[in-house]
Tab-separated table of C-alpha atoms in Angstrom:
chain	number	residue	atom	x	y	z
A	1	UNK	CA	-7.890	9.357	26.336
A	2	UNK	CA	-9.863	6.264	25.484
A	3	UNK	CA	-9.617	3.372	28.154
A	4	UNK	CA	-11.725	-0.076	28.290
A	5	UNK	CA	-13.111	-2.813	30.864
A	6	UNK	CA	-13.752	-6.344	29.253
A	7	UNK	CA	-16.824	-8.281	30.599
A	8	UNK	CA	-16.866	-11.346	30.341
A	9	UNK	CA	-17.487	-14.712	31.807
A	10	UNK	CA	-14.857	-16.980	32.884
A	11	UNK	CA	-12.668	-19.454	30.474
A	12	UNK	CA	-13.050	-17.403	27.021
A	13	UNK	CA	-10.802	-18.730	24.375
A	14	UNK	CA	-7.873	-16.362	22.691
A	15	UNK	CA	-10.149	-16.070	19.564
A	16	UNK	CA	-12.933	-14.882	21.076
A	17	UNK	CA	-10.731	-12.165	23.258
A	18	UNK	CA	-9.020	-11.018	20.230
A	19	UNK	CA	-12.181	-10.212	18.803
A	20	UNK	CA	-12.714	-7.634	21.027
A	21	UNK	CA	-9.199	-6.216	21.398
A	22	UNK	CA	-9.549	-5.946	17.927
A	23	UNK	CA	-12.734	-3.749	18.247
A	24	UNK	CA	-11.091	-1.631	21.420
A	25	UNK	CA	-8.115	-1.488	19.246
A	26	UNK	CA	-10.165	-0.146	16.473
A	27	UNK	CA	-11.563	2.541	18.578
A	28	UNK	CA	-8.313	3.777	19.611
A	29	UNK	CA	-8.298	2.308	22.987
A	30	UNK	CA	-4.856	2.854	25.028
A	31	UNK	CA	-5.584	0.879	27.912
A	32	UNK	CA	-7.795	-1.823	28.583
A	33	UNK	CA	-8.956	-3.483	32.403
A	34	UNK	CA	-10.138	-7.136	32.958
A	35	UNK	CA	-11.694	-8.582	36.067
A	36	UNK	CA	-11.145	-10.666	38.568
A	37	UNK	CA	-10.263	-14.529	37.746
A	38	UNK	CA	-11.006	-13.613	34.137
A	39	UNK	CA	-7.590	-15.704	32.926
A	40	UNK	CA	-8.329	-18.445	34.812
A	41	UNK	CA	-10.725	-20.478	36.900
A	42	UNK	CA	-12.829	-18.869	39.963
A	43	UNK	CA	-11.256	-18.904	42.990
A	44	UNK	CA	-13.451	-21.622	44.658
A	45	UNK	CA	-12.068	-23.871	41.746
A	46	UNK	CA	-9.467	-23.079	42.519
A	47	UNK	CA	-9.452	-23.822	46.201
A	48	UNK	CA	-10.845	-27.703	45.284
A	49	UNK	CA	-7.849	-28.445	42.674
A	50	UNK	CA	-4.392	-29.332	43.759
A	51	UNK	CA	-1.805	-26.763	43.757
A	52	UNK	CA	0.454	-29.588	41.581
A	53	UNK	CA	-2.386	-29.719	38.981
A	54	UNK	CA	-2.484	-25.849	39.038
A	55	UNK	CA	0.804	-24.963	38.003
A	56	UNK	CA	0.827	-25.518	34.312
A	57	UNK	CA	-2.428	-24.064	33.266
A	58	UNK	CA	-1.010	-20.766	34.772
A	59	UNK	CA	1.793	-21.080	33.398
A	60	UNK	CA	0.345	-21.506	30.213
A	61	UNK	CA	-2.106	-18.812	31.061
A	62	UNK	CA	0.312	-16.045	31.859
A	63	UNK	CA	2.238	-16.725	28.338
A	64	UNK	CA	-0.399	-16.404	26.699
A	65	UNK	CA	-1.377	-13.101	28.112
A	66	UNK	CA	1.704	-11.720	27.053
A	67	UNK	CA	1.540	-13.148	23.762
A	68	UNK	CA	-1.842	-10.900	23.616
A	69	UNK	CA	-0.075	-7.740	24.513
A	70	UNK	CA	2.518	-8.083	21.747
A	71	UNK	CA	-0.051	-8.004	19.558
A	72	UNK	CA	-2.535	-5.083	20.359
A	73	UNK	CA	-0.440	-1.567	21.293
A	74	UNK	CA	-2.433	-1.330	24.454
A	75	UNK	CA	-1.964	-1.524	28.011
A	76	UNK	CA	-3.061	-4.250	29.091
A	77	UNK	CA	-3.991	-4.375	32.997
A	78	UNK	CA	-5.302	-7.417	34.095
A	79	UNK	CA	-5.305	-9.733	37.413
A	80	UNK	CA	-3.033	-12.755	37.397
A	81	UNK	CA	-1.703	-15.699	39.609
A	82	UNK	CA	1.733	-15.608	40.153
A	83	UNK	CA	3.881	-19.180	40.609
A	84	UNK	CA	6.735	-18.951	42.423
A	85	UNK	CA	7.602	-22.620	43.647
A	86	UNK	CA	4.551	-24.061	45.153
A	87	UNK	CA	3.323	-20.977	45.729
A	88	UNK	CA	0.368	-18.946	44.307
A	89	UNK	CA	0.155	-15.140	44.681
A	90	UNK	CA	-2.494	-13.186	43.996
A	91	UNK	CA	-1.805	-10.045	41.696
A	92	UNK	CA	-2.293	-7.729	39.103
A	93	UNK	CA	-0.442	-7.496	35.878
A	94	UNK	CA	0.626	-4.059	33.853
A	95	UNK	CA	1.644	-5.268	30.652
A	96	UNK	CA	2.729	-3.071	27.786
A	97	UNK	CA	4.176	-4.550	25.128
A	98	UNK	CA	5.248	-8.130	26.276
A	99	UNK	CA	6.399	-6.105	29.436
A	100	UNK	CA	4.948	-6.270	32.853
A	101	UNK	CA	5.104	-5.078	35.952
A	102	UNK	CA	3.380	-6.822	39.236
A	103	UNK	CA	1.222	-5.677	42.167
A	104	UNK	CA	0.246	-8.357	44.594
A	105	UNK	CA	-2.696	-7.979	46.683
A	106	UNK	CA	-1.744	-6.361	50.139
A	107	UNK	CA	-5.731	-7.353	51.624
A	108	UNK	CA	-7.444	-10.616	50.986
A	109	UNK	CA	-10.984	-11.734	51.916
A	110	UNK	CA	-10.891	-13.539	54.995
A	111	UNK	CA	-14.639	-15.271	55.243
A	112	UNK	CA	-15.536	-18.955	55.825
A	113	UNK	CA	-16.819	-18.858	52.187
A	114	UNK	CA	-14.585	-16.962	50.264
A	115	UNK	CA	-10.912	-17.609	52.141
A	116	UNK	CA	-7.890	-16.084	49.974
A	117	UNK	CA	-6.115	-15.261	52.782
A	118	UNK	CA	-5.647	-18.636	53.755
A	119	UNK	CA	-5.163	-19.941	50.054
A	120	UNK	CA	-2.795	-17.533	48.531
A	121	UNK	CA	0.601	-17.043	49.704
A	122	UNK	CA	0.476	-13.401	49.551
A	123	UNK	CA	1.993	-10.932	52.542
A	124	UNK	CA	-0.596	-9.067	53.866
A	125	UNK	CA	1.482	-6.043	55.693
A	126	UNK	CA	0.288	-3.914	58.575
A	127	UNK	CA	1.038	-0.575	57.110
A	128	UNK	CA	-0.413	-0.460	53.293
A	129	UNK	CA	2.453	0.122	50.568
A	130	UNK	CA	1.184	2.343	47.581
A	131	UNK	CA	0.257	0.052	44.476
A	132	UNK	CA	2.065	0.467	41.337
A	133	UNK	CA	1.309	4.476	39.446
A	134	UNK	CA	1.998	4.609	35.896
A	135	UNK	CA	1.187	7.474	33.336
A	136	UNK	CA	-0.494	7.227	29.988
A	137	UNK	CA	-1.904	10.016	27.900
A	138	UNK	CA	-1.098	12.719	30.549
A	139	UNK	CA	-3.127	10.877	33.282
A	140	UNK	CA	-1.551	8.947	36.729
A	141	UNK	CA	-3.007	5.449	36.537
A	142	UNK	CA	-3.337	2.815	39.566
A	143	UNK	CA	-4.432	-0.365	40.174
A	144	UNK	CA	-6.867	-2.104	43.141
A	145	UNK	CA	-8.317	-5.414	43.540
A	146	UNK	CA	-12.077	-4.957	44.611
A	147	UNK	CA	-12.121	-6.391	47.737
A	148	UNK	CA	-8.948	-3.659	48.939
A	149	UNK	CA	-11.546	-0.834	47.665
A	150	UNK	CA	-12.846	-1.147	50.991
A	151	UNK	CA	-10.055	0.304	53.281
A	152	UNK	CA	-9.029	4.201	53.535
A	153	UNK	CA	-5.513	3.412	53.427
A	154	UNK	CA	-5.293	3.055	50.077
A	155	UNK	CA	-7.254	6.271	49.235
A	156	UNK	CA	-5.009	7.841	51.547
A	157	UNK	CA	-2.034	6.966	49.320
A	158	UNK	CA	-3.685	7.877	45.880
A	159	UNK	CA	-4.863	11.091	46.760
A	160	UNK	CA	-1.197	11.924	48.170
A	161	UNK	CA	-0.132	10.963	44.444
A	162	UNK	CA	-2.466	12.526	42.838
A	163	UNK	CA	-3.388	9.237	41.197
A	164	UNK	CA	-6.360	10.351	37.696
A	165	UNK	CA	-7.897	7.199	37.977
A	166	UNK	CA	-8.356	3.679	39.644
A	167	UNK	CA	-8.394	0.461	37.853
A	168	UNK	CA	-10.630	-1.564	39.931
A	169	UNK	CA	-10.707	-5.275	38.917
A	170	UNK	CA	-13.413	-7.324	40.440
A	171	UNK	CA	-15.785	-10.582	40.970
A	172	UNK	CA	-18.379	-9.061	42.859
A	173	UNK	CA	-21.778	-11.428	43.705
A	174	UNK	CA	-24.677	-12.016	45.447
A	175	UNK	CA	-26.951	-9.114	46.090
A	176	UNK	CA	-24.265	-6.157	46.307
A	177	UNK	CA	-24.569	-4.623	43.151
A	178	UNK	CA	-25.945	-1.045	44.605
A	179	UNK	CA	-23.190	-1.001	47.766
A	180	UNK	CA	-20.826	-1.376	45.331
A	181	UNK	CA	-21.687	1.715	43.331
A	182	UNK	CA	-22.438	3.567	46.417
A	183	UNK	CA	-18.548	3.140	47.471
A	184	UNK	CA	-17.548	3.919	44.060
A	185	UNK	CA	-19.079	6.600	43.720
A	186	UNK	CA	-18.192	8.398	47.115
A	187	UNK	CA	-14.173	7.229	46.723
A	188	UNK	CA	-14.265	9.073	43.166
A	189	UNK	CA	-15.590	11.472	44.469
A	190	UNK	CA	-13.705	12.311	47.539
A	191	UNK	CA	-10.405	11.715	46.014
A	192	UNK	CA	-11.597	13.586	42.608
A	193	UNK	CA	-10.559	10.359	40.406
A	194	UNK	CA	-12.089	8.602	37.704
A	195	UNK	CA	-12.737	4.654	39.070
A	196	UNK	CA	-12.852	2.015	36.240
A	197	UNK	CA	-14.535	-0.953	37.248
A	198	UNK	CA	-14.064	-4.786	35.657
A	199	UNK	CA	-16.484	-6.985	37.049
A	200	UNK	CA	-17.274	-10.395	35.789
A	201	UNK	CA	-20.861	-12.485	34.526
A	202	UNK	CA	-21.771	-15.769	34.582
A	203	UNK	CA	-22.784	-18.363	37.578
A	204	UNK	CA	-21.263	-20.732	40.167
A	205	UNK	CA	-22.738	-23.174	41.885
A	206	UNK	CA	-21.360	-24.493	44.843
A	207	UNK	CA	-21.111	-28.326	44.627
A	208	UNK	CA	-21.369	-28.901	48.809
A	209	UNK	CA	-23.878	-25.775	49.673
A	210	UNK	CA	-25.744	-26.088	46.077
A	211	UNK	CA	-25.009	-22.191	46.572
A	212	UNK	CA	-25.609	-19.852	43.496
A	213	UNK	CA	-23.203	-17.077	42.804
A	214	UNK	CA	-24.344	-14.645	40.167
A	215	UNK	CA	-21.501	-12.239	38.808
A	216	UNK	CA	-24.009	-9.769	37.726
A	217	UNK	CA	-21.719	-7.476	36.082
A	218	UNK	CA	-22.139	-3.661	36.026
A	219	UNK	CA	-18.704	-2.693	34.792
A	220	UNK	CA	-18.806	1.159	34.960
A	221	UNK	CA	-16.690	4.450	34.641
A	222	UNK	CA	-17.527	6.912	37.531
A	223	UNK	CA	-16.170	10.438	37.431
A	224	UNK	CA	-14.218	12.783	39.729
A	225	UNK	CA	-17.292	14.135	40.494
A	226	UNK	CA	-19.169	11.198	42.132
A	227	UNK	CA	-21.598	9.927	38.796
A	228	UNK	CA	-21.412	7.206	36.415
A	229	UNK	CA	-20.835	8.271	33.225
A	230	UNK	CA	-21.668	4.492	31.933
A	231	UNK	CA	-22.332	1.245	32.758
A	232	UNK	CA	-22.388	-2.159	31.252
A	233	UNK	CA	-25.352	-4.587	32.291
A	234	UNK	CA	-25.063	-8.302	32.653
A	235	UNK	CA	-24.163	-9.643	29.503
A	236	UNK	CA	-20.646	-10.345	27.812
A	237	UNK	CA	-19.900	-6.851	26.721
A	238	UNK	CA	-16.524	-3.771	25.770
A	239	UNK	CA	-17.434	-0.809	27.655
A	240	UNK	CA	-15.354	1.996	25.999
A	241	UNK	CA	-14.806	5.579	27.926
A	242	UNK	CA	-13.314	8.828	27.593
A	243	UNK	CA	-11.033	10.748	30.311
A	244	UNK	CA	-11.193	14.664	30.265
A	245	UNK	CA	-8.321	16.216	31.096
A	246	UNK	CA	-10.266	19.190	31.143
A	247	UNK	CA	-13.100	18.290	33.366
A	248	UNK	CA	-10.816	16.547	35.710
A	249	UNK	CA	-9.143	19.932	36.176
A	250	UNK	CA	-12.361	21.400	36.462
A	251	UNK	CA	-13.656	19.165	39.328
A	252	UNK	CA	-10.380	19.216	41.341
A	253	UNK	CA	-10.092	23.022	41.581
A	254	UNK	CA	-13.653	23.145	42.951
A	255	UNK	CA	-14.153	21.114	45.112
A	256	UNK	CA	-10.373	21.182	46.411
A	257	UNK	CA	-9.985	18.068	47.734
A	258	UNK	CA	-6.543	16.680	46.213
């Protein structure tokens, strides 16, 4: 089964999306990932604009998402902001044709500079509730945002689903481009998964700190045996993968962990 991640910067317009949808489309894609704040502006935007301001452009956002996915047989799985009233949730959207179905984030990043737990209006429970698993092309599919790749929990409760593979969608910055693929590698491997990873490019510069944040990119595909089978770099790029049904089989029965 062929499966994509989409990296790009931030603000792209539909035309040059579609272009490659059409390529991944092409290529017989059945599923494709964005990143973090890809529809949409980055969350430290975000946090400077009023929530009344806010409203429409999601709106308008989200339609035109869908829109997308009416178009292009795919699945389509791809982080969102929800508006419900005057509030904003943070979540991830399933969409197969014109049709989606919602996860919202269950852990939120909690730091002086990066506070979605204090801007989003999301319920962050004690006890972890499995995020959505859906099957395409014989293969159990779920869905994390990158900063929830970080706690057990939610290993726990793929592994005792036998989730295939991970769709991780993610803005990751600053200097953490080899910690990332070191826990990437060691959750694929321990739960005997494939992880695809979304991460963003581009630059933001913090108006009051004059702070730089590089999204340096490295979308990747590792396998249920703890290696990358490829990686993107940091320019606007499709990265286009292959599951094995076969080798997932393979790796499970010997090393026995799921």
């Amino acid at each position: 089964m062929k499966i994509a991640a989409l990296q790009l910067s931030l603000e792209k317009s539909q035309k040059e999306i579609k272009n490659y949808l059409e390529i991944a489309h092409s290529q017989k894609v059945k599923l494709i990932l964005f990143g973090e704040y890809f529809f949409g502006s980055f969350f430290k935007t975000l946090e400077q604009t009023k929530k009344s301001q806010l409203v429409s452009k999601i709106e308008t956002q989200n339609k035109n998402l869908i829109a997308l996915s009416n178009e292009y047989p795919m699945i389509f799985v791809s982080p969102i902001l929800e508006i419900v009233g005057t509030k904003i949730y943070k979540s991830i959207a399933i969409i197969n044709k014109g049709k989606a179905l919602k996860y919202r984030a269950q852990r939120l990043m909690p730091y002086e500079h990066w506070n979605e737990a204090r801007f989003f209006a999301n319920t962050l429970p004690k006890l972890i509730k499995t995020p959505p698993i859906f099957n395409a092309g014989g293969f159990k599919f779920s869905v994390l945002f990158g900063y929830e790749l970080h706690f057990d929990e939610f290993w726990l409760k793929f592994k005792q689903n036998n989730v295939d593979c991970v769709l991780l969608a993610s803005a990751s910055t600053f200097d953490s481009s080899l910690r990332w693929r070191n826990i990437i590698k060691m959750r694929a491997f321990l739960n005997s998964s494939y992880i695809l990873r979304a991460n963003r490019i581009g630059q933001y510069q913090d108006a009051i700190t004059q702070t730089l944040w590089n999204f340096y990119g490295d979308s990747l595909l590792a396998n249920p045996n703890g290696e990358i089978d490829d990686c993107l770099g940091d320019r606007e790029e499709l990265l286009i993968v292959t599951l094995d049904k076969k080798y997932l089989k393979e790796i499970k029965e010997c090393w026995k962990f799921r």
